[in-house]
Short mmCIF file of C-alpha atoms (C1' of nucleotides) in Angstrom, two decimals:
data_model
loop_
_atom_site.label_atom_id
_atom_site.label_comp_id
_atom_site.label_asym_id
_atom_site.label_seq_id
_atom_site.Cartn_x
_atom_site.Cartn_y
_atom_site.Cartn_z
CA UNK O 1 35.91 130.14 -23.65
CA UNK O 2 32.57 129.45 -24.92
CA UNK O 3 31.12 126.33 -23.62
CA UNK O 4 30.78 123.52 -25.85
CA UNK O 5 27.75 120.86 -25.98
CA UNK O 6 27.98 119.27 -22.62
CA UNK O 7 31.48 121.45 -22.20
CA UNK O 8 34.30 118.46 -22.49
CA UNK O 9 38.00 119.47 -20.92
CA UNK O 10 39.91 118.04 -23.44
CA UNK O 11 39.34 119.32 -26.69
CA UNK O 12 38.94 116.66 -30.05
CA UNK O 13 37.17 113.75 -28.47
CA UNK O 14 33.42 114.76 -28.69
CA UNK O 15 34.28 115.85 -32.30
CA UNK O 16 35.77 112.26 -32.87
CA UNK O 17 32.53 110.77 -31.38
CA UNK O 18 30.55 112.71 -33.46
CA UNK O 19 32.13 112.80 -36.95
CA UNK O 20 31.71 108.75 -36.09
CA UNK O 21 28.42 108.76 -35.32
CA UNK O 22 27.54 111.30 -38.46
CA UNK O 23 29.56 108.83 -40.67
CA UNK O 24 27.78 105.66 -39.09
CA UNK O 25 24.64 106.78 -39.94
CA UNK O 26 25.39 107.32 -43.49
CA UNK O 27 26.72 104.12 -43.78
CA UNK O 28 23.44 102.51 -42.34
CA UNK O 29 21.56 104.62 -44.18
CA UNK O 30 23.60 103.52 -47.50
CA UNK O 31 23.76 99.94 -46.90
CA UNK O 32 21.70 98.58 -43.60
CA UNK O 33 22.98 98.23 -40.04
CA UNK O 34 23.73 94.77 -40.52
CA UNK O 35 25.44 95.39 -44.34
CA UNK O 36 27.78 97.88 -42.52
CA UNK O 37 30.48 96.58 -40.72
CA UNK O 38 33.14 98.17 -38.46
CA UNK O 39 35.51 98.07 -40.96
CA UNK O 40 33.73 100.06 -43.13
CA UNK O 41 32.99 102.80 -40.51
CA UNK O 42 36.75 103.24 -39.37
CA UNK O 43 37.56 103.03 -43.31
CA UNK O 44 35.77 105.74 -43.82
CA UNK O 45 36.73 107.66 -41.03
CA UNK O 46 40.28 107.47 -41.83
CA UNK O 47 40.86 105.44 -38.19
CA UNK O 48 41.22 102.22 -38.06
CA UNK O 49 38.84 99.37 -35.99
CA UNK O 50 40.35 99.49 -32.66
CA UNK O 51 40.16 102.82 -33.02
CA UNK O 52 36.13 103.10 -33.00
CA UNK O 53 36.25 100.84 -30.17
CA UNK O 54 37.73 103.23 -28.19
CA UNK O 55 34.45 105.08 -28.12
CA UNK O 56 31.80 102.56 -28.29
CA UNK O 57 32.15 98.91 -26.43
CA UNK O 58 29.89 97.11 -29.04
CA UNK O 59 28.40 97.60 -32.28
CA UNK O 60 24.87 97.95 -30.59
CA UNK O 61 25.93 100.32 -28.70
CA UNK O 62 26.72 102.84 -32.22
CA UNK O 63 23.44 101.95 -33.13
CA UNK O 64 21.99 103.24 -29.95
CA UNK O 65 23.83 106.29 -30.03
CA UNK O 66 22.69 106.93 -33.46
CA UNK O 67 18.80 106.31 -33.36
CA UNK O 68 19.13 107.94 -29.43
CA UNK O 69 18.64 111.37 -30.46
CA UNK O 70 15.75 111.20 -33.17
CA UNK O 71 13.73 108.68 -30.44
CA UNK O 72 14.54 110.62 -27.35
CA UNK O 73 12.76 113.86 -29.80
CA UNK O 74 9.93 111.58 -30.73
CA UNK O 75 8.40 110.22 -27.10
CA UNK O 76 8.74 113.45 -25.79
CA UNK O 77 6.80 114.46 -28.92
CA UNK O 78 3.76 112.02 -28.30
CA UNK O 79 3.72 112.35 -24.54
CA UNK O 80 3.37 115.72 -25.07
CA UNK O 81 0.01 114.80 -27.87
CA UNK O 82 -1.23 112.64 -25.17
CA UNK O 83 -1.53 115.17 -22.38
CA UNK O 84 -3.59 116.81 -25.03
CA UNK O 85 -7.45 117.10 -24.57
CA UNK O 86 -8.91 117.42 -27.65
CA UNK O 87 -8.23 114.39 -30.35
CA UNK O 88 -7.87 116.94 -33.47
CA UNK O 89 -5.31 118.41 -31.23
CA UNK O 90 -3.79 115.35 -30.29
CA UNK O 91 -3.26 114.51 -34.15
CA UNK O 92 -2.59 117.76 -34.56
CA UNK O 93 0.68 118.32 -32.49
CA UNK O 94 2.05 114.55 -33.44
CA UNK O 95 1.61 115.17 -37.01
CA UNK O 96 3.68 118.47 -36.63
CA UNK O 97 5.75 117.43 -34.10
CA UNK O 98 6.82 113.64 -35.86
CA UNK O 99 7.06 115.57 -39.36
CA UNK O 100 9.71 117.89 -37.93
CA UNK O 101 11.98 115.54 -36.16
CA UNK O 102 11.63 113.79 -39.76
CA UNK O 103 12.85 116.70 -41.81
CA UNK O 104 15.54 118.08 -39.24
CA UNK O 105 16.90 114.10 -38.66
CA UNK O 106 16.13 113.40 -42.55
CA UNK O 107 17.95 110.04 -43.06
CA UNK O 108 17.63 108.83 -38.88
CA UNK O 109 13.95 108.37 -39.08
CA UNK O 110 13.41 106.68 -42.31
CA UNK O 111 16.49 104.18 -40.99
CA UNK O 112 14.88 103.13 -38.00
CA UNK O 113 11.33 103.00 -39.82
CA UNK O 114 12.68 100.38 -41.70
CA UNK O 115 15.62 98.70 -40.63
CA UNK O 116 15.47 95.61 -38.57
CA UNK O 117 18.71 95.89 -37.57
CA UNK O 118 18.21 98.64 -35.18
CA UNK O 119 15.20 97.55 -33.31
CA UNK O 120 17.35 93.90 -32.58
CA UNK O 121 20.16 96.07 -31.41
CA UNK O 122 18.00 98.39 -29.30
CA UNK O 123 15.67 95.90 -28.23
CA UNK O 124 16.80 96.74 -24.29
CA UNK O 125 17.68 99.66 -24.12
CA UNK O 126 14.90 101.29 -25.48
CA UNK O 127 11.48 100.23 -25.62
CA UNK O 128 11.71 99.04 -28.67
CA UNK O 129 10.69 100.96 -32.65
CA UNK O 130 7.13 98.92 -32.10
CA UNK O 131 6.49 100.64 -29.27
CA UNK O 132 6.25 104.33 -30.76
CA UNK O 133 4.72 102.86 -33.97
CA UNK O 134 1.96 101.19 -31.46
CA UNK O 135 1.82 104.95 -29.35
CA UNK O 136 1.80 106.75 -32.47
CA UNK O 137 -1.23 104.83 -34.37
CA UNK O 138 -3.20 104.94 -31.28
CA UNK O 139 -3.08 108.56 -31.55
CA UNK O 140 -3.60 108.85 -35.29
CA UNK O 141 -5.80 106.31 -35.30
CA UNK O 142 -8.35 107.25 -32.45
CA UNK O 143 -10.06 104.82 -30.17
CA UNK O 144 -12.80 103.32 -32.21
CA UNK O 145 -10.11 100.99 -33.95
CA UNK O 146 -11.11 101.22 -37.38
CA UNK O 147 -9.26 99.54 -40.33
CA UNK O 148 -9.22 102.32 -42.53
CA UNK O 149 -8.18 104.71 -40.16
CA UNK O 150 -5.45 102.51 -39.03
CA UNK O 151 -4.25 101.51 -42.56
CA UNK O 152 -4.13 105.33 -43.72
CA UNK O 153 -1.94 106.10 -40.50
CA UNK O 154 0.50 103.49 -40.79
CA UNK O 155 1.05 104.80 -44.60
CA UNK O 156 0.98 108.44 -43.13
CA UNK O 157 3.50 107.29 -40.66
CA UNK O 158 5.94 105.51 -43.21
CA UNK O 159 5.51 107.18 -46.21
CA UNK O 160 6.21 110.41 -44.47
CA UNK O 161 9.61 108.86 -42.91
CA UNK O 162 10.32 107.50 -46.13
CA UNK O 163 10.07 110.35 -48.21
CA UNK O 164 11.68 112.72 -45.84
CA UNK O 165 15.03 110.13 -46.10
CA UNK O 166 15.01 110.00 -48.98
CA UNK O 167 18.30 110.83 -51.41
CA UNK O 168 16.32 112.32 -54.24
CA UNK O 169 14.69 114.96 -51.82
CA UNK O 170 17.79 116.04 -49.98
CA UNK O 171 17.75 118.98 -52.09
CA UNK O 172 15.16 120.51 -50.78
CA UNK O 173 15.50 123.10 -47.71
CA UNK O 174 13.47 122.16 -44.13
CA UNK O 175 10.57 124.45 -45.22
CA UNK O 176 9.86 123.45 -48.15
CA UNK O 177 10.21 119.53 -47.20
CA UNK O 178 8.24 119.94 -44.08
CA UNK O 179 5.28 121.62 -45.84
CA UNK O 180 5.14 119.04 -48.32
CA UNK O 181 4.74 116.39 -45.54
CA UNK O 182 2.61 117.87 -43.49
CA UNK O 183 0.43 117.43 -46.34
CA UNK O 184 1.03 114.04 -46.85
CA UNK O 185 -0.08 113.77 -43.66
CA UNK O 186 -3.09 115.84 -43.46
CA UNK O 187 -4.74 114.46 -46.53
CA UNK O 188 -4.21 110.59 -45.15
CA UNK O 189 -5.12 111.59 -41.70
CA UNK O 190 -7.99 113.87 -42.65
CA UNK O 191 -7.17 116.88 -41.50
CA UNK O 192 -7.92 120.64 -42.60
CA UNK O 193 -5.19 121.74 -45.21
CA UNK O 194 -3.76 125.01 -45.85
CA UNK O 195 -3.93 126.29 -49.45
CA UNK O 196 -1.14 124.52 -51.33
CA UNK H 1 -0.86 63.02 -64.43
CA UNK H 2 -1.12 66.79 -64.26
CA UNK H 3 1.41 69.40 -65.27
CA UNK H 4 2.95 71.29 -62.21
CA UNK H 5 4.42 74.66 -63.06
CA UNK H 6 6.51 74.32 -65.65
CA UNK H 7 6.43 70.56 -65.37
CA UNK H 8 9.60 69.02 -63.96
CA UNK H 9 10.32 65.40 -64.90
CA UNK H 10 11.59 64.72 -61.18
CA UNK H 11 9.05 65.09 -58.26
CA UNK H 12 10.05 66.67 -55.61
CA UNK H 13 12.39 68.90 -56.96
CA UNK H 14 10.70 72.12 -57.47
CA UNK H 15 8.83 71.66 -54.12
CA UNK H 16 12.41 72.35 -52.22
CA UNK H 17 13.17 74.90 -53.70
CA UNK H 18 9.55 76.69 -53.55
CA UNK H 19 9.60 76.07 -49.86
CA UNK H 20 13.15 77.75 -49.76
CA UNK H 21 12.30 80.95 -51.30
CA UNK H 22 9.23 81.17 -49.22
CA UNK H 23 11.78 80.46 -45.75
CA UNK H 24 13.99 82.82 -47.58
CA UNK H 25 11.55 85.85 -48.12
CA UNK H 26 10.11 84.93 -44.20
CA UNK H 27 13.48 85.35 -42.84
CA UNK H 28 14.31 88.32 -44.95
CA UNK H 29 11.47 90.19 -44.06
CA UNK H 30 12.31 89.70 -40.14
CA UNK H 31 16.49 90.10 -40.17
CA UNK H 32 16.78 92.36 -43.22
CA UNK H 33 18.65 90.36 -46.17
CA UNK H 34 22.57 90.88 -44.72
CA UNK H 35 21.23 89.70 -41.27
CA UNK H 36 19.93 86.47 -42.94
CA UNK H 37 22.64 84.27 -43.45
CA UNK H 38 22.83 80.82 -44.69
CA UNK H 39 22.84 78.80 -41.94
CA UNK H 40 19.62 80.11 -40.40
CA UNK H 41 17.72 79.56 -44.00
CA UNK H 42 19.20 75.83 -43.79
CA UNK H 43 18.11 75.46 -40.13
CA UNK H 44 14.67 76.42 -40.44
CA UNK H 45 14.72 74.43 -43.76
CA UNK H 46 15.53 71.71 -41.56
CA UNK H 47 18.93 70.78 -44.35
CA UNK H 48 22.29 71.77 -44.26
CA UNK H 49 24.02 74.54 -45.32
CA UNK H 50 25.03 72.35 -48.70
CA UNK H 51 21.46 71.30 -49.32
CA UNK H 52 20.58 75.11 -49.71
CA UNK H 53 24.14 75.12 -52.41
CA UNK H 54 22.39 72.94 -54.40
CA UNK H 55 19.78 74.60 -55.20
CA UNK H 56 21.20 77.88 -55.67
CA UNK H 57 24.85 79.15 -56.50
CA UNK H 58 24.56 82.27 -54.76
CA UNK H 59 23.23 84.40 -51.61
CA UNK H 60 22.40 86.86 -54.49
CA UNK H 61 20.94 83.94 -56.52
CA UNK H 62 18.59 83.31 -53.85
CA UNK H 63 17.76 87.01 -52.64
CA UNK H 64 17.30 87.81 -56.64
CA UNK H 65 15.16 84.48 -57.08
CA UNK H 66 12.92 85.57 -54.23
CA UNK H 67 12.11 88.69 -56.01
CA UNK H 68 11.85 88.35 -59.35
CA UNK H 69 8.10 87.12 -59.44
CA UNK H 70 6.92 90.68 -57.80
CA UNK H 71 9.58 92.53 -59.53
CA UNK H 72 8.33 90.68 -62.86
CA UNK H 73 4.68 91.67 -62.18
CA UNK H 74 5.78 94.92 -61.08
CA UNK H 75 7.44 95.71 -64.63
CA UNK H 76 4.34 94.92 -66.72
CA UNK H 77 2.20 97.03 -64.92
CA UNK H 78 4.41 99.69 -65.22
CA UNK H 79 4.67 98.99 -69.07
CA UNK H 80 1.42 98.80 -69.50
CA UNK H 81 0.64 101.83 -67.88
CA UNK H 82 2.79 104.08 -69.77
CA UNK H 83 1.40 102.58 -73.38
CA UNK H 84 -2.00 104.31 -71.76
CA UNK H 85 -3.31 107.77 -73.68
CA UNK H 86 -4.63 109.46 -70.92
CA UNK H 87 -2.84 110.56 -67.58
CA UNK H 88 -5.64 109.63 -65.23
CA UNK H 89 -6.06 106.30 -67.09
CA UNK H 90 -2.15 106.10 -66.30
CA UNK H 91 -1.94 106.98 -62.86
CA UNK H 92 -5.26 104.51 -62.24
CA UNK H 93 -3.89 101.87 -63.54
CA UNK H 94 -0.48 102.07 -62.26
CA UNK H 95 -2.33 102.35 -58.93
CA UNK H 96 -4.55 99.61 -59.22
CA UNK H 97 -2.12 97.40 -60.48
CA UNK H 98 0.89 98.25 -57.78
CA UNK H 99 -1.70 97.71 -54.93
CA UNK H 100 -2.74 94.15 -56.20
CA UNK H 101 1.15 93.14 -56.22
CA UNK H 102 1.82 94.47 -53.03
CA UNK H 103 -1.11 93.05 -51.47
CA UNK H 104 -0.78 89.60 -53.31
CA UNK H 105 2.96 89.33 -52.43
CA UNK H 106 2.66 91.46 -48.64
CA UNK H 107 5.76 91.62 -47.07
CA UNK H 108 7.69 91.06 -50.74
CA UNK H 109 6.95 94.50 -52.35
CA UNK H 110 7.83 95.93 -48.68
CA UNK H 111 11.04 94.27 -48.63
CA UNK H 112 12.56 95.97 -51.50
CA UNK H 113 11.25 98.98 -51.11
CA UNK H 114 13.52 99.41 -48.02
CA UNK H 115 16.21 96.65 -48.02
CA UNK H 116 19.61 97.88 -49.20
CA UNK H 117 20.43 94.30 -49.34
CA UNK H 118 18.01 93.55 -52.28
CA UNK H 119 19.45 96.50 -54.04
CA UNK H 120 22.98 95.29 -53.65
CA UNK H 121 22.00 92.15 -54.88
CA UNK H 122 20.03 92.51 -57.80
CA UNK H 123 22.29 95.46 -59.51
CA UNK H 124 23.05 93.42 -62.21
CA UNK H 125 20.45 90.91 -62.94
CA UNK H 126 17.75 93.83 -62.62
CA UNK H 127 18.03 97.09 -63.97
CA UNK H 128 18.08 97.55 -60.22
CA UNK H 129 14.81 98.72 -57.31
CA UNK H 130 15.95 102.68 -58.35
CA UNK H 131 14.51 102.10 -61.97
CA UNK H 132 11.35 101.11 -61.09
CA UNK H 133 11.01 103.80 -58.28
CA UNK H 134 12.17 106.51 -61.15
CA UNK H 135 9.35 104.84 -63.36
CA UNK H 136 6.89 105.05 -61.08
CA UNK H 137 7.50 108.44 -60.37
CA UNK H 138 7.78 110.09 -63.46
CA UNK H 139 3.56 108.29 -64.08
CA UNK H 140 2.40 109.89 -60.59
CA UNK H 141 4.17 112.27 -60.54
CA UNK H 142 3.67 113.88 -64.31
CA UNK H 143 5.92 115.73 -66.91
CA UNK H 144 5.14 118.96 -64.77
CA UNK H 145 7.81 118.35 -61.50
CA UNK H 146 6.01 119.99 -59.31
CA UNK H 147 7.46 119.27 -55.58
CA UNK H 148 4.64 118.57 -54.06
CA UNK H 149 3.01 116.22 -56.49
CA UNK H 150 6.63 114.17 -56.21
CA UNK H 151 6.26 113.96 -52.33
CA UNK H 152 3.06 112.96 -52.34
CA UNK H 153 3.98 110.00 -55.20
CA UNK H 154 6.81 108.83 -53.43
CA UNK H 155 4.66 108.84 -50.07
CA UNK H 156 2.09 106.99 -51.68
CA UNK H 157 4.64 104.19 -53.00
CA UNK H 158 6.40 103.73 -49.73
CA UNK H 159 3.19 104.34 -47.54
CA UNK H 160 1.43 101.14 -49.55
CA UNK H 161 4.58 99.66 -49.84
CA UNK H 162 5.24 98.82 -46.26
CA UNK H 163 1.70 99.18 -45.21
CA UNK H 164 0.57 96.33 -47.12
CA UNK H 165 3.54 94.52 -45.46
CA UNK H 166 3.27 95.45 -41.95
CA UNK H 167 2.67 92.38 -39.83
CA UNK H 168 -0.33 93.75 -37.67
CA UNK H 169 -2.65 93.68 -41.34
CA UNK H 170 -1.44 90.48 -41.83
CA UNK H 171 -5.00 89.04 -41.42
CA UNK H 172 -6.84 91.25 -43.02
CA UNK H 173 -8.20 89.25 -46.32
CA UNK H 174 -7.12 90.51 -49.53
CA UNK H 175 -10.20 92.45 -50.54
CA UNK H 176 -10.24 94.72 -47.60
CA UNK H 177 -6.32 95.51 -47.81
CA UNK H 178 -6.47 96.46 -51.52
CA UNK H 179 -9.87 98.38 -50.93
CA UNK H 180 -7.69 100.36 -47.81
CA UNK H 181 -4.45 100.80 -49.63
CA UNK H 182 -6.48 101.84 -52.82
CA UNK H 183 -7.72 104.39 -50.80
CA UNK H 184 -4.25 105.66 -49.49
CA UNK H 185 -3.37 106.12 -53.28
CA UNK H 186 -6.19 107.78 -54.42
CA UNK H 187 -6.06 110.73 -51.47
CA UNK H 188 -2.59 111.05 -51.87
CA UNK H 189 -2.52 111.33 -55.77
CA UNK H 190 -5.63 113.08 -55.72
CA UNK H 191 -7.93 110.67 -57.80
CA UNK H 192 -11.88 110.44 -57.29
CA UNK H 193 -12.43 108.08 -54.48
CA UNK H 194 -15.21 105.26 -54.42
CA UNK H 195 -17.69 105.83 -51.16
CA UNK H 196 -15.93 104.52 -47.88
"C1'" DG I 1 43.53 108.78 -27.84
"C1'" DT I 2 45.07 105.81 -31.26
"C1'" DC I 3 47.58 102.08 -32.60
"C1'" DT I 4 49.20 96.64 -33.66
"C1'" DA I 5 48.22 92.07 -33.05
"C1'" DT I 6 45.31 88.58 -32.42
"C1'" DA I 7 41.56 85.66 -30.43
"C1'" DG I 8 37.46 83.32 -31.55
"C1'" DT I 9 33.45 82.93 -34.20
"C1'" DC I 10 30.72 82.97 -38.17
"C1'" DT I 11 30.35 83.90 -42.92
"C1'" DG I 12 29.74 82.43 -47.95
"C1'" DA I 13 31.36 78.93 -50.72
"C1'" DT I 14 33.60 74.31 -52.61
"C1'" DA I 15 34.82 69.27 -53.06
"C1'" DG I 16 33.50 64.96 -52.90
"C1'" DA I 17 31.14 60.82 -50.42
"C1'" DC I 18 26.65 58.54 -50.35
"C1'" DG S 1 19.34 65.29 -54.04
"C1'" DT S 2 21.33 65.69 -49.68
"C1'" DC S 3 25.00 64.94 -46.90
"C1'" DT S 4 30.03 65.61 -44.20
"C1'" DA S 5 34.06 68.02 -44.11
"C1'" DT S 6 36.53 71.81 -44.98
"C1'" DC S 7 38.19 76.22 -46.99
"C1'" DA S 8 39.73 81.13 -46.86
"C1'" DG S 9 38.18 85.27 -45.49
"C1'" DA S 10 35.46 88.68 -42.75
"C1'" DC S 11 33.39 89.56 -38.75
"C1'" DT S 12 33.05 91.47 -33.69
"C1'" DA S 13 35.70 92.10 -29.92
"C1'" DT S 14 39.87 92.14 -26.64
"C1'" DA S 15 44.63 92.89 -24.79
"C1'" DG S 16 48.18 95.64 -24.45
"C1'" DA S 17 52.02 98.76 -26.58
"C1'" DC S 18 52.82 103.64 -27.53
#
DNA sequence: GTCTATAGTCTGATAGAC
DNA sequence: GTCTATCAGACTATAGAC
């Protein structure tokens, strides 16, 4: 008996939650949190509303479990860069570290890089979408505050998330994606690139 | 007696409905367009739900009313861009002229760049936001398709996009966002930048 | 664990008075 | 040109049977 993701005793259920929370996020992705409704989840899960209620109390509470993984991945991430000594490091490990949650979450980050609807429905449980966009420019930015740093991280930041969700890239395999943002992100933050 | 915009014989008239799209494009830009819904455009309007009926058939009437002017700008640039001989001269002023919209309209370029909801509603009216994204493309990126090129095109549009959008550049003047967001396109599409 | 049935609210939209 | 009043339908969410 080989132990399972947190090792449930009956079998089906965390596969339920998760085919639900795979499909929910496809659906967000497709048409907004708010454009997707319940309905449409359970629809296309072949269950039917009551049914998705069973596992989550609210509709909030989907979108939490959704973004939860890709944000827990991304503050570890930039407390990690901020234990860091050396700036160039600092930018260093957050531009690797944010471009890989990117690529292996694909569609997750570029949803809650741009969708109001999650930060209103996550706005107390977590700390809020602001709050790692406000951790993460600090970083990339540096402390002198200047506007052109600032503007070419917040374009490093999105365009990166962006791109990586987006359909017409899907294609592409992890490598190949994650070395093409990487140097998005290099050129826009200024830092050393590899031969291309 | 001077000629307002497309000089209406009734006074008054036009103003509404100008101050609705600009309430409209506000509230889209904070809910998303599916979490806007009639009743909070007519509240902060300070008019019924009706009042807003009267001016416009439609939801879809109103979302596609609030974009047309950038989407109109938008298309002419691109058009005139592709009559252009010379690559360089295309991708210039294709950049140029996508970087004035976005920073003339702020938060209206960035809306439809990620809304689903302005999609949805314009796919018949407009030959939809997908067309002018594959337009785009094909200038920065080139006949070539190279991969990287593509990512770094498709940064660029999305990193200016919702950059020049974001609310904490709000008060930058208009000179010093275009000069910033200029910049953004010119490292990421590799173009000869002016001194910083 | 999944269902039916339904409560209660809000939606987009219409008709018609003023 | 803006209002009141109202519509049918969709929404989130709950209660309780199986």
């Amino acid at each position: 008996m080989t132990a399972g993701p947190a090792a449930v005793s009956a079998s089906g259920q965390e596969d339920t939650r998760t085919r639900l929370l795979a499909t929910a996020l496809r659906l967000f992705t497709e048409h907004g949190v708010e454009g997707t409704s319940l309905q449409m989840i359970a629809d296309a899960l072949g269950v039917t509303k009551a049914a998705v209620y069973y596992h989550f109390k609210t509709k909030d509470e989907i979108t939490g479990a959704v973004a939860e993984p890709g944000l827990r991945e991304l503050d570890l991430v930039v407390a990690e860069a901020s234990r860091l000594r050396r700036r160039g490091a600092q930018v260093d490990h957050l531009l690797t570290g944010f471009v890989d949650i990117v690529v292996r979450h694909r569609t997750l980050v570029a949803l809650f890089s741009r969708d109001p609807g999650v930060t209103r429905a996550l706005t107390d449980s977590w700390a809020t979408r602001e709050n790692f966009s406000v951790r993460m420019m600090e970083i990339f930015t540096g402390p002198e505050g200047d506007t052109n740093r600032a503007i070419a991280a917040h374009a490093a930041i999105t365009g990166i998330a962006l791109t990586g969700g987006a359909p017409q890239f899907a294609d592409l395999d992890d490598d190949t994606l994650r070395a093409h943002l990487l140097d998005v992100g290099r050129r826009l933050l200024g830092r050393p690139r590899r031969v291309s």
